[in-house]
Short mmCIF file of C-alpha atoms in Angstrom, two decimals:
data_model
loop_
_atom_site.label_atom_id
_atom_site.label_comp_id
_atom_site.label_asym_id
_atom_site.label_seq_id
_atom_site.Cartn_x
_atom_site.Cartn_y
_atom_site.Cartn_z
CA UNK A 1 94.75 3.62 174.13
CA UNK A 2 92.35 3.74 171.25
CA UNK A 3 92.83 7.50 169.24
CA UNK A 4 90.76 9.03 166.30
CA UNK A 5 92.63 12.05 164.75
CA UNK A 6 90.54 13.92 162.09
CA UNK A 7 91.81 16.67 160.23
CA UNK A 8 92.11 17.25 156.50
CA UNK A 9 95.84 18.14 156.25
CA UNK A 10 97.74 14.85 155.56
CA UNK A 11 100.60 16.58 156.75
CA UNK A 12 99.23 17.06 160.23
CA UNK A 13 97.79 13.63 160.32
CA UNK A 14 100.79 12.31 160.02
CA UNK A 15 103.02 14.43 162.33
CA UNK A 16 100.09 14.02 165.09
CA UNK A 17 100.41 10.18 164.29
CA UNK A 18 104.17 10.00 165.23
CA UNK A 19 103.99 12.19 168.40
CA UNK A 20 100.99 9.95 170.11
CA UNK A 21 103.05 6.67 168.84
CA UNK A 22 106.19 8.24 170.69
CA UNK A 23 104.34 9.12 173.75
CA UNK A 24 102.89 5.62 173.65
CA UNK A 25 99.22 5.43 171.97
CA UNK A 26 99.44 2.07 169.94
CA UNK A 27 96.07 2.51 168.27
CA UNK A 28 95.60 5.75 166.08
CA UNK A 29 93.10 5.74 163.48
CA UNK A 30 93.25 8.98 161.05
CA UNK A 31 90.45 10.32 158.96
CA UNK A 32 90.51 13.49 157.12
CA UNK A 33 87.00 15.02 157.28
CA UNK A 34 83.98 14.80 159.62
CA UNK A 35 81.90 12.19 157.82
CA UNK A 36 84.65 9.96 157.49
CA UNK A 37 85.60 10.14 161.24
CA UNK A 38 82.09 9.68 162.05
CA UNK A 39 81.66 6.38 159.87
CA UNK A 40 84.82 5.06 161.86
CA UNK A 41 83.47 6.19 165.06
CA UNK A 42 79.97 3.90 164.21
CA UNK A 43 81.74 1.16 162.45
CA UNK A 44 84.40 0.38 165.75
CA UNK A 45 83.23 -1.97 168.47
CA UNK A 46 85.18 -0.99 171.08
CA UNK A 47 84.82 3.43 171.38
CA UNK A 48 87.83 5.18 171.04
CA UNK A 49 89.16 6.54 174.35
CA UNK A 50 90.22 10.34 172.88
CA UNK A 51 89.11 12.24 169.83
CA UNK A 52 91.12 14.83 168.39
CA UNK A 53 89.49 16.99 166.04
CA UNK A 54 90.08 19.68 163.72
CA UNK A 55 87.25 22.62 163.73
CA UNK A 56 87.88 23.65 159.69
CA UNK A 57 86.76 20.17 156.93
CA UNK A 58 85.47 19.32 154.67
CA UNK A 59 81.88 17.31 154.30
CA UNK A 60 81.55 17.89 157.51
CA UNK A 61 83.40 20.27 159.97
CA UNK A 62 84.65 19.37 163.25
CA UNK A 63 82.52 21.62 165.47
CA UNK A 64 79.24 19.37 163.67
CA UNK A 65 81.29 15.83 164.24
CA UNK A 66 81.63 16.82 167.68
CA UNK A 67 78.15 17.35 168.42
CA UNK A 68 77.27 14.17 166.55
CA UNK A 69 79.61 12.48 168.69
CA UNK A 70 78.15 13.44 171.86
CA UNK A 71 74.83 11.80 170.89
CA UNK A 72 76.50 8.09 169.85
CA UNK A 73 76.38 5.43 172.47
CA UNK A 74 79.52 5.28 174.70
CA UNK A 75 80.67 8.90 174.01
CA UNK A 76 78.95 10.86 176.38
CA UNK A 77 82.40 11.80 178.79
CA UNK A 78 85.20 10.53 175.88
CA UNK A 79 87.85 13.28 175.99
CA UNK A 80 87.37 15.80 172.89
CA UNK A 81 89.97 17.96 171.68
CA UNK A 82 89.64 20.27 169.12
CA UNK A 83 92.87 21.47 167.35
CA UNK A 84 92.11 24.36 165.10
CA UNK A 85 94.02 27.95 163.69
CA UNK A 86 90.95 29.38 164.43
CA UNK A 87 91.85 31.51 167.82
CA UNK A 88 88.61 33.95 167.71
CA UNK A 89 86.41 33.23 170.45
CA UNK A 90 82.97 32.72 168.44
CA UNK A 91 85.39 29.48 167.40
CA UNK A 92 85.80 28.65 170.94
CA UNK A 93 82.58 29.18 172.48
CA UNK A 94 80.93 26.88 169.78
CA UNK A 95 83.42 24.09 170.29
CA UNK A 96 82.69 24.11 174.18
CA UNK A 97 79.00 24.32 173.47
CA UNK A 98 78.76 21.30 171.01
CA UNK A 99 80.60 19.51 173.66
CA UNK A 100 84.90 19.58 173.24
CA UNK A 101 86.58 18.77 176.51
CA UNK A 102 89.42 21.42 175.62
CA UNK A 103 90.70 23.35 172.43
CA UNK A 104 94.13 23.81 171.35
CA UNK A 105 95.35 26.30 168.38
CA UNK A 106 97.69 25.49 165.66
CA UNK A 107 100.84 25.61 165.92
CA UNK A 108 100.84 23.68 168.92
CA UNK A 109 103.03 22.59 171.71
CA UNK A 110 103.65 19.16 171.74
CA UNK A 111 104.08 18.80 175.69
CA UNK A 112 100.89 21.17 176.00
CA UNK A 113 99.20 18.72 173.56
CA UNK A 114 99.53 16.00 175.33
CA UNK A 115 99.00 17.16 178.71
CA UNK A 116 95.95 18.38 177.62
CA UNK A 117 94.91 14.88 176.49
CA UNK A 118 96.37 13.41 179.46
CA UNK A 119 94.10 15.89 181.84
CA UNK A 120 91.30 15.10 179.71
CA UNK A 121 90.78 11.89 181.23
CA UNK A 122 91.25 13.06 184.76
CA UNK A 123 88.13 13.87 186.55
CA UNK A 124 87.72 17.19 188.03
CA UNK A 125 88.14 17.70 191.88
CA UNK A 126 88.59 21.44 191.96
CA UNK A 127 84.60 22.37 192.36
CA UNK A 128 83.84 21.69 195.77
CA UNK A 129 80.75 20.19 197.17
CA UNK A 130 79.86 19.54 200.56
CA UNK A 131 78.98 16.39 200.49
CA UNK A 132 80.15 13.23 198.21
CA UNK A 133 76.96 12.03 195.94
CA UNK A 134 76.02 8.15 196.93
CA UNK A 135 77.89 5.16 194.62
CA UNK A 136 74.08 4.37 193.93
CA UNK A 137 73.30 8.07 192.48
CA UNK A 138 76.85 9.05 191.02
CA UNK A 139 76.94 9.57 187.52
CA UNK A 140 78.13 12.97 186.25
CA UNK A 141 75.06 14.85 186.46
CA UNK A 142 77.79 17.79 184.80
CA UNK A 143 77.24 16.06 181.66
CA UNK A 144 74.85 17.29 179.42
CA UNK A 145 73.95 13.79 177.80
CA UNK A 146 72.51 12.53 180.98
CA UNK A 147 70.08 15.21 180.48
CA UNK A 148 66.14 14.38 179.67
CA UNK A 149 66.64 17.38 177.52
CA UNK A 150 69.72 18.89 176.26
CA UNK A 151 70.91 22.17 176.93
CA UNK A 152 73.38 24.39 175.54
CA UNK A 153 76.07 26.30 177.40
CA UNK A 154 75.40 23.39 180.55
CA UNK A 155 78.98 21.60 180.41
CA UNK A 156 81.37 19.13 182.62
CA UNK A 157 83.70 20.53 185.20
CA UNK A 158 86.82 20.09 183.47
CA UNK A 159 85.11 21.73 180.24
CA UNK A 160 84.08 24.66 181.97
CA UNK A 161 87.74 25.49 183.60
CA UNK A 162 89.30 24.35 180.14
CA UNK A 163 86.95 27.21 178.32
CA UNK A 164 88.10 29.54 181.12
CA UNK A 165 91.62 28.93 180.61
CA UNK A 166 91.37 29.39 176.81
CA UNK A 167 88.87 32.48 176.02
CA UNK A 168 91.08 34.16 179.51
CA UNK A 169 94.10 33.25 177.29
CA UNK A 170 93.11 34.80 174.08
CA UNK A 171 92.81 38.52 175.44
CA UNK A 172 90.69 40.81 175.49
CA UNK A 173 87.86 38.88 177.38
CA UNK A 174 86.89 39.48 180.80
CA UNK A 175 84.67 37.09 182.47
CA UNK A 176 83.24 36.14 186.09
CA UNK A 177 82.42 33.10 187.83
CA UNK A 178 79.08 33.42 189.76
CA UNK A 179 78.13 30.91 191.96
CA UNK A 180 74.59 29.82 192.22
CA UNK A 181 72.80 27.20 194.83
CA UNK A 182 69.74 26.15 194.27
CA UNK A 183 68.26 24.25 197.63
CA UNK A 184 65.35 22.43 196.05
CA UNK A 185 68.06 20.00 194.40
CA UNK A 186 69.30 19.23 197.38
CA UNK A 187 66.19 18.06 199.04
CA UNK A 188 64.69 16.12 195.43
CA UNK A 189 68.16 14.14 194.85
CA UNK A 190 67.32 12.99 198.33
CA UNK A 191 63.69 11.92 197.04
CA UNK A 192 63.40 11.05 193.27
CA UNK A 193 64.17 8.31 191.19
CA UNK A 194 67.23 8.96 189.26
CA UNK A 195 65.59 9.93 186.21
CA UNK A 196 63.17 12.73 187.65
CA UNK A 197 65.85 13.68 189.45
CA UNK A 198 68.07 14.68 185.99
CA UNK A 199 64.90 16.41 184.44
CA UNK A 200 64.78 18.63 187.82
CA UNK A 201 68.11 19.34 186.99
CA UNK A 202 67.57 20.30 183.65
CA UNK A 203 64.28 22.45 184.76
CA UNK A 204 66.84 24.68 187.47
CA UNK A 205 69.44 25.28 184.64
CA UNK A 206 67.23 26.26 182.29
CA UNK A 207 65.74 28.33 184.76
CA UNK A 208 69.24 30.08 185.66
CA UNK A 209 69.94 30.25 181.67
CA UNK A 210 66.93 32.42 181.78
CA UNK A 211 67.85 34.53 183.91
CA UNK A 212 70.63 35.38 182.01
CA UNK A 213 69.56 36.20 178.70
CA UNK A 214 71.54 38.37 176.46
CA UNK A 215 75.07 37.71 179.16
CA UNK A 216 77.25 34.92 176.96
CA UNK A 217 77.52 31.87 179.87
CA UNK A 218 78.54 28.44 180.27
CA UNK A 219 77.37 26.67 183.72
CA UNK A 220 78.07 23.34 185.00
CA UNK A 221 77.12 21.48 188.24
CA UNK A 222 79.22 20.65 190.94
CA UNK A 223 76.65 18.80 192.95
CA UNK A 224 74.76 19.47 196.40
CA UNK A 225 72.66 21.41 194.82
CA UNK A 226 75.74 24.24 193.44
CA UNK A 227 76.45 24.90 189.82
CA UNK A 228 78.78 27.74 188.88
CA UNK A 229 78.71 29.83 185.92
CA UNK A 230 81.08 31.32 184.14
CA UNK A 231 79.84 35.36 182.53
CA UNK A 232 80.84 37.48 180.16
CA UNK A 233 81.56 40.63 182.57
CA UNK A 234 80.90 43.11 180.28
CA UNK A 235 77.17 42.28 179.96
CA UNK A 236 76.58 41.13 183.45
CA UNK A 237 74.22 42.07 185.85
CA UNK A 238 74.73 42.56 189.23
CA UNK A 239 75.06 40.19 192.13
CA UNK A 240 72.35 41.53 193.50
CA UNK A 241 70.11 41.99 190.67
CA UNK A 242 70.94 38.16 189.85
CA UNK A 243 70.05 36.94 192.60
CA UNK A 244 66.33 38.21 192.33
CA UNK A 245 65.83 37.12 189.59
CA UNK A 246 67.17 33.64 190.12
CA UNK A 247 65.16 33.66 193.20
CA UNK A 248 61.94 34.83 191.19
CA UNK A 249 62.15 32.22 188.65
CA UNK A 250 62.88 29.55 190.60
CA UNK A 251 60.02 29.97 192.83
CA UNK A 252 57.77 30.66 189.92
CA UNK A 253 59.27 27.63 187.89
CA UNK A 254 56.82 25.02 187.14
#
């Protein structure tokens, strides 16, 4: 398995290095800042499989790299990791948002580490849909990349329970999962062309990100027309003031 491990303290380069050699990675490339992990990201012809990334660098920090990553050929789904001291949750939220699979904190657990990498790759099967999407029509339309047009706080499956289990984890945080279905998807994945198809996508969860204004949220779809999103509680409204609006906007969407 191909590895890129940046982070600016030789120290934990190295002791990452021997870990993922003893647990059986045979190609680990280190780099100690963004730019430099970046360059070695553009100059290899084969992309790696896993990133791990630190959040604090120099040249370039590892929340920016990650981003960057997310828009290079061949790294749209590529598990990202980000392994930082920082434990606050503006940290956190910004690493989900520029697109990091999961986020560990320094010290770390070596079996915790790499389970976490080892999950990474796993797709998620815990959001349920009620039907299976066609082999013609199955990319992951939870991945932001396959967007027309980008959107922040829209993020994969396993992302989205990964940011649950870390923010839930640091205290002090109290969030809800809200589910939301939107019909009309249903009915246009049966009728457009791939391509509109993502864009109508994109219009709906913008739409729902509206909706929500001034509540902190991630969202990510689970297909069949369901996404679920994931609210700060504190700043929520309610289920049934939601729900209007959703339905307003949607039917006023153009």
């Amino acid at each position: 398995m191909k590895l890129l491990i940046a982070d600016d303290d030789p120290i934990i380069l190295d002791l990452l290095a021997e870990i993922f050699v003893a647990y059986g990675f045979d190609d680990i490339v280190l780099t100690s800042n963004g730019a430099e992990a970046l360059q070695a990201i553009e100059a290899s012809p084969k992309p790696f499989d896993y990133l791990l990334l630190d959040v604090q660098m120099p040249v370039m920090d590892g929340i920016t790299l990650c981003r960057e990553v997310r828009r290079e050929p061949g790294y749209a789904n590529t598990p990202i990791i980000m392994i930082t001291a920082m434990t606050d949750k503006a940290h956190i939220d910004a690493a989900f948002l520029a697109g990091a699979t999961d986020y560990t904190t320094k010290p770390f657990d070596v079996r915790m580490l790499i389970s976490q990498v080892r999950r990474a790759e796993q797709p998620a099967a815990v959001l349920p849909t009620k039907r299976v999407l066609s082999a013609a029509k199955s990319p992951d339309f939870a991945d932001p990349a396959l967007l027309e047009r980008k959107i922040s706080g829209f993020v994969g499956q396993q992302a989205l329970l990964n940011y649950a289990r870390v923010v839930q984890g640091q205290g002090g945080y109290a969030a809800v999962a809200v589910p939301v279905t939107a019909h009309v998807l249903k009915d246009l994945f049966e009728r457009l062309p791939l391509a509109e198809f993502q864009t109508a996508l994109g219009d709906v969860a913008e739409t729902i990100f509206e909706s929500l204004i001034g509540t902190q949220a991630v969202l990510t779809y689970a297909g069949d027309g369901q996404f679920l999103c994931l609210c700060d509680a504190d700043r929520m409204m309610s289920a049934d003031d939601l729900q209007a609006e959703l339905a307003h906007a949607l039917e006023h969407a153009d």
